């Protein structure tokens, strides 16, 4: 499609989505890894923690979640009386699929007395089997708050787990999961980017490998990285997270330059939501994400405990 034609289509869809949003009394929540035009139509753009907080407090009747499945599930857990829509129902998270409830139950039997800390990137059923949730923004705080006399099982992200263990000085039993997007970034790529941009600071997400995290000037959640770049006196930054964040960097930090550490930093699941799908979803009020009450109860306990600490 011609660039002009595409722009016109985006403009028309954006208008129609805004109109439908009012009619449906809907709120649109978008993760920062979404396509720029999807972020632009959202009422709130943020990281997993911010999105959960918004989902918990909204008074809208419909939540359109532009993100991946576990995020929409969290919204359905926190706001069970709302209609929660995930415009592309197949948008999952490969890391969340790396821990099943059956495997978790088996592992818990092997570590009696363990406290299970689950990254928010997990299914509702896995959350229900855990003690407390965390996101990349509060994982250090959550783990630091736990009693020192019990083993801690951290699921499923081994990279985030290693980072949190180092920051808190706590021994964590790690699961073998990882983010298939962040884990692709290599130390060599970051070193190359540093050579190409010697004055730039390196900002990375804790889902990156430890040898990449070691090279960073700052390690933070996506919202944390944006805040850091906004407040920093530096003018150039090498970015170790999914490329969708560049849209917010450019909007919120005019005059500063951002270089993606690797062209591989694209999450196909995050890119599966399009404006067309958001539009269709508001028209049809489908596809919906729901959580059965028996799972919701346990998952809410773990999420609420995290939100109390945040
Ligand atoms: P945050 O937005 O919490 O930093 O998480 C990153 C992520 O990979 C979400 O899928
Ligand atoms: Fe999952 Fe990684 Fe994609 Fe986030 S970026 S949805 S953790 S695969």
PDB file of N, CA and C in Angstrom, residues 159-248:
ATOM      1  N   UNK A 159      16.378 -15.060  33.425  1.00  0.00           N
ATOM      2  CA  UNK A 159      17.205 -13.847  33.317  1.00  0.00           C
ATOM      3  C   UNK A 159      16.780 -12.813  34.352  1.00  0.00           C
ATOM      4  N   UNK A 160      15.481 -12.562  34.444  1.00  0.00           N
ATOM      5  CA  UNK A 160      14.988 -11.626  35.460  1.00  0.00           C
ATOM      6  C   UNK A 160      15.332 -12.167  36.854  1.00  0.00           C
ATOM      7  N   UNK A 161      15.168 -13.477  37.028  1.00  0.00           N
ATOM      8  CA  UNK A 161      15.467 -14.106  38.322  1.00  0.00           C
ATOM      9  C   UNK A 161      16.919 -13.888  38.742  1.00  0.00           C
ATOM     10  N   UNK A 162      17.835 -14.053  37.799  1.00  0.00           N
ATOM     11  CA  UNK A 162      19.265 -13.853  38.116  1.00  0.00           C
ATOM     12  C   UNK A 162      19.533 -12.405  38.503  1.00  0.00           C
ATOM     13  N   UNK A 163      18.907 -11.497  37.778  1.00  0.00           N
ATOM     14  CA  UNK A 163      19.085 -10.065  38.066  1.00  0.00           C
ATOM     15  C   UNK A 163      18.554  -9.748  39.473  1.00  0.00           C
ATOM     16  N   UNK A 164      17.377 -10.265  39.794  1.00  0.00           N
ATOM     17  CA  UNK A 164      16.763  -9.985  41.103  1.00  0.00           C
ATOM     18  C   UNK A 164      17.599 -10.614  42.225  1.00  0.00           C
ATOM     19  N   UNK A 165      18.102 -11.820  41.992  1.00  0.00           N
ATOM     20  CA  UNK A 165      18.937 -12.488  43.009  1.00  0.00           C
ATOM     21  C   UNK A 165      20.165 -11.621  43.314  1.00  0.00           C
ATOM     22  N   UNK A 166      20.765 -11.079  42.268  1.00  0.00           N
ATOM     23  CA  UNK A 166      21.963 -10.254  42.436  1.00  0.00           C
ATOM     24  C   UNK A 166      21.625  -8.957  43.189  1.00  0.00           C
ATOM     25  N   UNK A 167      20.524  -8.331  42.816  1.00  0.00           N
ATOM     26  CA  UNK A 167      20.150  -7.043  43.428  1.00  0.00           C
ATOM     27  C   UNK A 167      19.722  -7.196  44.886  1.00  0.00           C
ATOM     28  N   UNK A 168      19.091  -8.332  45.216  1.00  0.00           N
ATOM     29  CA  UNK A 168      18.554  -8.496  46.575  1.00  0.00           C
ATOM     30  C   UNK A 168      19.511  -9.275  47.474  1.00  0.00           C
ATOM     31  N   UNK A 169      20.472  -9.976  46.863  1.00  0.00           N
ATOM     32  CA  UNK A 169      21.354 -10.841  47.633  1.00  0.00           C
ATOM     33  C   UNK A 169      20.635 -12.087  48.154  1.00  0.00           C
ATOM     34  N   UNK A 170      19.454 -12.387  47.606  1.00  0.00           N
ATOM     35  CA  UNK A 170      18.695 -13.559  48.046  1.00  0.00           C
ATOM     36  C   UNK A 170      18.981 -14.736  47.112  1.00  0.00           C
ATOM     37  N   UNK A 171      18.932 -15.932  47.693  1.00  0.00           N
ATOM     38  CA  UNK A 171      19.090 -17.155  46.894  1.00  0.00           C
ATOM     39  C   UNK A 171      17.755 -17.474  46.249  1.00  0.00           C
ATOM     40  N   UNK A 172      17.684 -17.484  44.941  1.00  0.00           N
ATOM     41  CA  UNK A 172      16.406 -17.816  44.301  1.00  0.00           C
ATOM     42  C   UNK A 172      16.554 -19.132  43.553  1.00  0.00           C
ATOM     43  N   UNK A 173      15.542 -19.965  43.642  1.00  0.00           N
ATOM     44  CA  UNK A 173      15.524 -21.179  42.814  1.00  0.00           C
ATOM     45  C   UNK A 173      14.864 -20.759  41.504  1.00  0.00           C
ATOM     46  N   UNK A 174      15.598 -20.911  40.405  1.00  0.00           N
ATOM     47  CA  UNK A 174      15.123 -20.363  39.136  1.00  0.00           C
ATOM     48  C   UNK A 174      14.465 -21.410  38.250  1.00  0.00           C
ATOM     49  N   UNK A 175      13.482 -20.997  37.499  1.00  0.00           N
ATOM     50  CA  UNK A 175      12.856 -21.807  36.451  1.00  0.00           C
ATOM     51  C   UNK A 175      13.692 -21.602  35.187  1.00  0.00           C
ATOM     52  N   UNK A 176      13.482 -22.412  34.152  1.00  0.00           N
ATOM     53  CA  UNK A 176      14.344 -22.279  32.958  1.00  0.00           C
ATOM     54  C   UNK A 176      13.782 -21.408  31.845  1.00  0.00           C
ATOM     55  N   UNK A 177      12.746 -20.604  32.136  1.00  0.00           N
ATOM     56  CA  UNK A 177      12.104 -19.825  31.069  1.00  0.00           C
ATOM     57  C   UNK A 177      12.893 -18.591  30.664  1.00  0.00           C
ATOM     58  N   UNK A 178      12.526 -18.033  29.538  1.00  0.00           N
ATOM     59  CA  UNK A 178      13.171 -16.804  29.047  1.00  0.00           C
ATOM     60  C   UNK A 178      12.277 -16.175  27.990  1.00  0.00           C
ATOM     61  N   UNK A 179      12.497 -14.900  27.743  1.00  0.00           N
ATOM     62  CA  UNK A 179      11.759 -14.192  26.689  1.00  0.00           C
ATOM     63  C   UNK A 179      12.483 -14.422  25.371  1.00  0.00           C
ATOM     64  N   UNK A 180      11.764 -14.976  24.406  1.00  0.00           N
ATOM     65  CA  UNK A 180      12.433 -15.330  23.150  1.00  0.00           C
ATOM     66  C   UNK A 180      12.830 -14.085  22.353  1.00  0.00           C
ATOM     67  N   UNK A 181      12.346 -12.918  22.735  1.00  0.00           N
ATOM     68  CA  UNK A 181      12.784 -11.682  22.058  1.00  0.00           C
ATOM     69  C   UNK A 181      14.024 -11.110  22.761  1.00  0.00           C
ATOM     70  N   UNK A 182      13.932 -10.864  24.070  1.00  0.00           N
ATOM     71  CA  UNK A 182      15.070 -10.249  24.780  1.00  0.00           C
ATOM     72  C   UNK A 182      16.286 -11.170  24.846  1.00  0.00           C
ATOM     73  N   UNK A 183      16.040 -12.474  24.935  1.00  0.00           N
ATOM     74  CA  UNK A 183      17.154 -13.414  25.081  1.00  0.00           C
ATOM     75  C   UNK A 183      18.011 -13.497  23.807  1.00  0.00           C
ATOM     76  N   UNK A 184      17.490 -12.942  22.704  1.00  0.00           N
ATOM     77  CA  UNK A 184      18.250 -12.962  21.443  1.00  0.00           C
ATOM     78  C   UNK A 184      19.364 -11.928  21.426  1.00  0.00           C
ATOM     79  N   UNK A 185      19.247 -10.911  22.257  1.00  0.00           N
ATOM     80  CA  UNK A 185      20.254  -9.843  22.237  1.00  0.00           C
ATOM     81  C   UNK A 185      21.567 -10.363  22.818  1.00  0.00           C
ATOM     82  N   UNK A 186      22.657 -10.205  22.063  1.00  0.00           N
ATOM     83  CA  UNK A 186      23.947 -10.732  22.525  1.00  0.00           C
ATOM     84  C   UNK A 186      24.845  -9.608  23.050  1.00  0.00           C
ATOM     85  N   UNK A 187      25.816 -10.029  23.842  1.00  0.00           N
ATOM     86  CA  UNK A 187      26.833  -9.105  24.377  1.00  0.00           C
ATOM     87  C   UNK A 187      27.596  -8.430  23.225  1.00  0.00           C
ATOM     88  N   UNK A 188      27.886  -9.223  22.176  1.00  0.00           N
ATOM     89  CA  UNK A 188      28.638  -8.707  21.026  1.00  0.00           C
ATOM     90  C   UNK A 188      27.863  -7.576  20.351  1.00  0.00           C
ATOM     91  N   UNK A 189      26.556  -7.748  20.220  1.00  0.00           N
ATOM     92  CA  UNK A 189      25.749  -6.702  19.574  1.00  0.00           C
ATOM     93  C   UNK A 189      25.793  -5.405  20.392  1.00  0.00           C
ATOM     94  N   UNK A 190      25.731  -5.537  21.711  1.00  0.00           N
ATOM     95  CA  UNK A 190      25.771  -4.330  22.558  1.00  0.00           C
ATOM     96  C   UNK A 190      27.148  -3.676  22.450  1.00  0.00           C
ATOM     97  N   UNK A 191      28.204  -4.491  22.432  1.00  0.00           N
ATOM     98  CA  UNK A 191      29.562  -3.936  22.314  1.00  0.00           C
ATOM     99  C   UNK A 191      29.741  -3.222  20.979  1.00  0.00           C
ATOM    100  N   UNK A 192      29.173  -3.809  19.915  1.00  0.00           N
ATOM    101  CA  UNK A 192      29.218  -3.168  18.577  1.00  0.00           C
ATOM    102  C   UNK A 192      28.504  -1.818  18.614  1.00  0.00           C
ATOM    103  N   UNK A 193      27.321  -1.803  19.237  1.00  0.00           N
ATOM    104  CA  UNK A 193      26.530  -0.555  19.310  1.00  0.00           C
ATOM    105  C   UNK A 193      27.288   0.502  20.110  1.00  0.00           C
ATOM    106  N   UNK A 194      27.993   0.062  21.167  1.00  0.00           N
ATOM    107  CA  UNK A 194      28.765   1.014  21.991  1.00  0.00           C
ATOM    108  C   UNK A 194      29.909   1.615  21.163  1.00  0.00           C
ATOM    109  N   UNK A 195      30.502   0.749  20.323  1.00  0.00           N
ATOM    110  CA  UNK A 195      31.605   1.225  19.474  1.00  0.00           C
ATOM    111  C   UNK A 195      31.070   2.261  18.469  1.00  0.00           C
ATOM    112  N   UNK A 196      29.879   1.987  17.921  1.00  0.00           N
ATOM    113  CA  UNK A 196      29.292   2.902  16.930  1.00  0.00           C
ATOM    114  C   UNK A 196      28.805   4.206  17.571  1.00  0.00           C
ATOM    115  N   UNK A 197      28.413   4.149  18.857  1.00  0.00           N
ATOM    116  CA  UNK A 197      27.873   5.341  19.548  1.00  0.00           C
ATOM    117  C   UNK A 197      28.564   5.481  20.897  1.00  0.00           C
ATOM    118  N   UNK A 198      29.833   5.899  20.883  1.00  0.00           N
ATOM    119  CA  UNK A 198      30.624   5.886  22.126  1.00  0.00           C
ATOM    120  C   UNK A 198      30.067   6.776  23.236  1.00  0.00           C
ATOM    121  N   UNK A 199      29.276   7.802  22.876  1.00  0.00           N
ATOM    122  CA  UNK A 199      28.758   8.702  23.928  1.00  0.00           C
ATOM    123  C   UNK A 199      27.432   8.240  24.503  1.00  0.00           C
ATOM    124  N   UNK A 200      26.900   7.121  24.003  1.00  0.00           N
ATOM    125  CA  UNK A 200      25.543   6.738  24.404  1.00  0.00           C
ATOM    126  C   UNK A 200      25.527   5.903  25.688  1.00  0.00           C
ATOM    127  N   UNK A 201      24.460   6.079  26.482  1.00  0.00           N
ATOM    128  CA  UNK A 201      24.258   5.216  27.649  1.00  0.00           C
ATOM    129  C   UNK A 201      23.491   3.979  27.192  1.00  0.00           C
ATOM    130  N   UNK A 202      23.725   2.854  27.882  1.00  0.00           N
ATOM    131  CA  UNK A 202      23.048   1.598  27.520  1.00  0.00           C
ATOM    132  C   UNK A 202      21.920   1.336  28.521  1.00  0.00           C
ATOM    133  N   UNK A 203      20.680   1.254  28.011  1.00  0.00           N
ATOM    134  CA  UNK A 203      19.525   0.951  28.859  1.00  0.00           C
ATOM    135  C   UNK A 203      18.987  -0.413  28.450  1.00  0.00           C
ATOM    136  N   UNK A 204      18.889  -1.337  29.399  1.00  0.00           N
ATOM    137  CA  UNK A 204      18.370  -2.657  29.028  1.00  0.00           C
ATOM    138  C   UNK A 204      17.272  -3.120  29.982  1.00  0.00           C
ATOM    139  N   UNK A 205      16.468  -4.035  29.446  1.00  0.00           N
ATOM    140  CA  UNK A 205      15.398  -4.659  30.225  1.00  0.00           C
ATOM    141  C   UNK A 205      15.983  -5.869  30.955  1.00  0.00           C
ATOM    142  N   UNK A 206      15.532  -6.153  32.186  1.00  0.00           N
ATOM    143  CA  UNK A 206      16.101  -7.302  32.910  1.00  0.00           C
ATOM    144  C   UNK A 206      15.742  -8.669  32.327  1.00  0.00           C
ATOM    145  N   UNK A 207      14.931  -8.715  31.266  1.00  0.00           N
ATOM    146  CA  UNK A 207      14.699  -9.993  30.583  1.00  0.00           C
ATOM    147  C   UNK A 207      15.885 -10.362  29.685  1.00  0.00           C
ATOM    148  N   UNK A 208      16.854  -9.439  29.557  1.00  0.00           N
ATOM    149  CA  UNK A 208      18.047  -9.746  28.743  1.00  0.00           C
ATOM    150  C   UNK A 208      18.983 -10.678  29.519  1.00  0.00           C
ATOM    151  N   UNK A 209      19.880 -11.317  28.783  1.00  0.00           N
ATOM    152  CA  UNK A 209      20.834 -12.250  29.412  1.00  0.00           C
ATOM    153  C   UNK A 209      21.759 -11.517  30.397  1.00  0.00           C
ATOM    154  N   UNK A 210      22.249 -12.212  31.436  1.00  0.00           N
ATOM    155  CA  UNK A 210      23.116 -11.558  32.433  1.00  0.00           C
ATOM    156  C   UNK A 210      24.334 -10.875  31.814  1.00  0.00           C
ATOM    157  N   UNK A 211      24.929 -11.486  30.783  1.00  0.00           N
ATOM    158  CA  UNK A 211      26.141 -10.873  30.193  1.00  0.00           C
ATOM    159  C   UNK A 211      25.809  -9.583  29.437  1.00  0.00           C
ATOM    160  N   UNK A 212      24.534  -9.405  29.078  1.00  0.00           N
ATOM    161  CA  UNK A 212      24.085  -8.160  28.444  1.00  0.00           C
ATOM    162  C   UNK A 212      23.780  -7.137  29.545  1.00  0.00           C
ATOM    163  N   UNK A 213      23.077  -7.601  30.574  1.00  0.00           N
ATOM    164  CA  UNK A 213      22.714  -6.730  31.711  1.00  0.00           C
ATOM    165  C   UNK A 213      23.979  -6.112  32.321  1.00  0.00           C
ATOM    166  N   UNK A 214      25.044  -6.906  32.368  1.00  0.00           N
ATOM    167  CA  UNK A 214      26.333  -6.441  32.919  1.00  0.00           C
ATOM    168  C   UNK A 214      26.869  -5.187  32.221  1.00  0.00           C
ATOM    169  N   UNK A 215      26.529  -5.038  30.940  1.00  0.00           N
ATOM    170  CA  UNK A 215      27.054  -3.907  30.155  1.00  0.00           C
ATOM    171  C   UNK A 215      26.216  -2.639  30.300  1.00  0.00           C
ATOM    172  N   UNK A 216      25.093  -2.745  31.018  1.00  0.00           N
ATOM    173  CA  UNK A 216      24.133  -1.632  31.025  1.00  0.00           C
ATOM    174  C   UNK A 216      24.492  -0.529  32.009  1.00  0.00           C
ATOM    175  N   UNK A 217      24.135   0.710  31.626  1.00  0.00           N
ATOM    176  CA  UNK A 217      24.212   1.827  32.569  1.00  0.00           C
ATOM    177  C   UNK A 217      22.962   1.850  33.433  1.00  0.00           C
ATOM    178  N   UNK A 218      21.854   1.352  32.907  1.00  0.00           N
ATOM    179  CA  UNK A 218      20.624   1.266  33.699  1.00  0.00           C
ATOM    180  C   UNK A 218      19.826   0.049  33.253  1.00  0.00           C
ATOM    181  N   UNK A 219      19.239  -0.634  34.247  1.00  0.00           N
ATOM    182  CA  UNK A 219      18.398  -1.812  33.992  1.00  0.00           C
ATOM    183  C   UNK A 219      17.018  -1.465  34.546  1.00  0.00           C
ATOM    184  N   UNK A 220      15.990  -1.539  33.708  1.00  0.00           N
ATOM    185  CA  UNK A 220      14.668  -1.107  34.188  1.00  0.00           C
ATOM    186  C   UNK A 220      13.557  -1.714  33.351  1.00  0.00           C
ATOM    187  N   UNK A 221      12.336  -1.617  33.896  1.00  0.00           N
ATOM    188  CA  UNK A 221      11.139  -2.006  33.134  1.00  0.00           C
ATOM    189  C   UNK A 221      10.997  -1.000  31.989  1.00  0.00           C
ATOM    190  N   UNK A 222      10.054  -1.245  31.103  1.00  0.00           N
ATOM    191  CA  UNK A 222       9.921  -0.350  29.945  1.00  0.00           C
ATOM    192  C   UNK A 222       9.593   1.084  30.389  1.00  0.00           C
ATOM    193  N   UNK A 223       8.640   1.228  31.309  1.00  0.00           N
ATOM    194  CA  UNK A 223       8.310   2.576  31.791  1.00  0.00           C
ATOM    195  C   UNK A 223       9.500   3.184  32.530  1.00  0.00           C
ATOM    196  N   UNK A 224      10.227   2.345  33.265  1.00  0.00           N
ATOM    197  CA  UNK A 224      11.417   2.804  33.987  1.00  0.00           C
ATOM    198  C   UNK A 224      12.480   3.320  33.017  1.00  0.00           C
ATOM    199  N   UNK A 225      12.626   2.650  31.879  1.00  0.00           N
ATOM    200  CA  UNK A 225      13.616   3.092  30.880  1.00  0.00           C
ATOM    201  C   UNK A 225      13.230   4.449  30.300  1.00  0.00           C
ATOM    202  N   UNK A 226      11.944   4.644  30.056  1.00  0.00           N
ATOM    203  CA  UNK A 226      11.486   5.932  29.486  1.00  0.00           C
ATOM    204  C   UNK A 226      11.731   7.047  30.513  1.00  0.00           C
ATOM    205  N   UNK A 227      11.392   6.780  31.771  1.00  0.00           N
ATOM    206  CA  UNK A 227      11.599   7.782  32.827  1.00  0.00           C
ATOM    207  C   UNK A 227      13.088   8.131  32.923  1.00  0.00           C
ATOM    208  N   UNK A 228      13.927   7.102  32.885  1.00  0.00           N
ATOM    209  CA  UNK A 228      15.372   7.303  33.002  1.00  0.00           C
ATOM    210  C   UNK A 228      15.876   8.210  31.868  1.00  0.00           C
ATOM    211  N   UNK A 229      15.453   7.902  30.630  1.00  0.00           N
ATOM    212  CA  UNK A 229      15.928   8.679  29.472  1.00  0.00           C
ATOM    213  C   UNK A 229      15.429  10.120  29.553  1.00  0.00           C
ATOM    214  N   UNK A 230      14.187  10.287  30.048  1.00  0.00           N
ATOM    215  CA  UNK A 230      13.617  11.640  30.155  1.00  0.00           C
ATOM    216  C   UNK A 230      14.414  12.477  31.151  1.00  0.00           C
ATOM    217  N   UNK A 231      14.777  11.846  32.272  1.00  0.00           N
ATOM    218  CA  UNK A 231      15.418  12.601  33.355  1.00  0.00           C
ATOM    219  C   UNK A 231      16.930  12.721  33.190  1.00  0.00           C
ATOM    220  N   UNK A 232      17.526  11.876  32.341  1.00  0.00           N
ATOM    221  CA  UNK A 232      18.980  11.860  32.194  1.00  0.00           C
ATOM    222  C   UNK A 232      19.478  13.091  31.408  1.00  0.00           C
ATOM    223  N   UNK A 233      20.716  13.494  31.743  1.00  0.00           N
ATOM    224  CA  UNK A 233      21.313  14.602  30.988  1.00  0.00           C
ATOM    225  C   UNK A 233      21.916  14.104  29.682  1.00  0.00           C
ATOM    226  N   UNK A 234      22.067  12.785  29.551  1.00  0.00           N
ATOM    227  CA  UNK A 234      22.665  12.225  28.327  1.00  0.00           C
ATOM    228  C   UNK A 234      21.743  12.487  27.136  1.00  0.00           C
ATOM    229  N   UNK A 235      22.345  12.510  25.954  1.00  0.00           N
ATOM    230  CA  UNK A 235      21.568  12.822  24.732  1.00  0.00           C
ATOM    231  C   UNK A 235      21.361  11.593  23.855  1.00  0.00           C
ATOM    232  N   UNK A 236      22.147  10.526  24.110  1.00  0.00           N
ATOM    233  CA  UNK A 236      22.084   9.344  23.238  1.00  0.00           C
ATOM    234  C   UNK A 236      21.970   8.078  24.078  1.00  0.00           C
ATOM    235  N   UNK A 237      21.172   7.130  23.588  1.00  0.00           N
ATOM    236  CA  UNK A 237      20.938   5.907  24.343  1.00  0.00           C
ATOM    237  C   UNK A 237      20.900   4.691  23.408  1.00  0.00           C
ATOM    238  N   UNK A 238      21.527   3.609  23.870  1.00  0.00           N
ATOM    239  CA  UNK A 238      21.439   2.327  23.166  1.00  0.00           C
ATOM    240  C   UNK A 238      20.372   1.525  23.923  1.00  0.00           C
ATOM    241  N   UNK A 239      19.407   0.988  23.192  1.00  0.00           N
ATOM    242  CA  UNK A 239      18.229   0.409  23.827  1.00  0.00           C
ATOM    243  C   UNK A 239      18.194  -1.116  23.685  1.00  0.00           C
ATOM    244  N   UNK A 240      18.127  -1.799  24.826  1.00  0.00           N
ATOM    245  CA  UNK A 240      18.031  -3.260  24.841  1.00  0.00           C
ATOM    246  C   UNK A 240      16.649  -3.701  25.285  1.00  0.00           C
ATOM    247  N   UNK A 241      15.675  -3.401  24.457  1.00  0.00           N
ATOM    248  CA  UNK A 241      14.326  -3.950  24.677  1.00  0.00           C
ATOM    249  C   UNK A 241      13.568  -3.880  23.356  1.00  0.00           C
ATOM    250  N   UNK A 242      12.300  -4.301  23.381  1.00  0.00           N
ATOM    251  CA  UNK A 242      11.527  -4.422  22.131  1.00  0.00           C
ATOM    252  C   UNK A 242      11.370  -3.063  21.437  1.00  0.00           C
ATOM    253  N   UNK A 243      11.438  -3.084  20.111  1.00  0.00           N
ATOM    254  CA  UNK A 243      11.516  -1.823  19.350  1.00  0.00           C
ATOM    255  C   UNK A 243      10.312  -0.892  19.473  1.00  0.00           C
ATOM    256  N   UNK A 244       9.132  -1.420  19.872  1.00  0.00           N
ATOM    257  CA  UNK A 244       7.936  -0.570  20.001  1.00  0.00           C
ATOM    258  C   UNK A 244       8.157   0.598  20.950  1.00  0.00           C
ATOM    259  N   UNK A 245       9.073   0.442  21.890  1.00  0.00           N
ATOM    260  CA  UNK A 245       9.339   1.479  22.889  1.00  0.00           C
ATOM    261  C   UNK A 245       9.917   2.746  22.241  1.00  0.00           C
ATOM    262  N   UNK A 246      10.534   2.590  21.057  1.00  0.00           N
ATOM    263  CA  UNK A 246      11.159   3.754  20.399  1.00  0.00           C
ATOM    264  C   UNK A 246      10.132   4.860  20.148  1.00  0.00           C
ATOM    265  N   UNK A 247       8.890   4.466  19.885  1.00  0.00           N
ATOM    266  CA  UNK A 247       7.838   5.455  19.631  1.00  0.00           C
ATOM    267  C   UNK A 247       7.671   6.375  20.852  1.00  0.00           C
ATOM    268  N   UNK A 248       7.652   5.775  22.052  1.00  0.00           N
ATOM    269  CA  UNK A 248       7.493   6.591  23.271  1.00  0.00           C
ATOM    270  C   UNK A 248       8.747   7.406  23.552  1.00  0.00           C
TER     271      UNK A 248
END
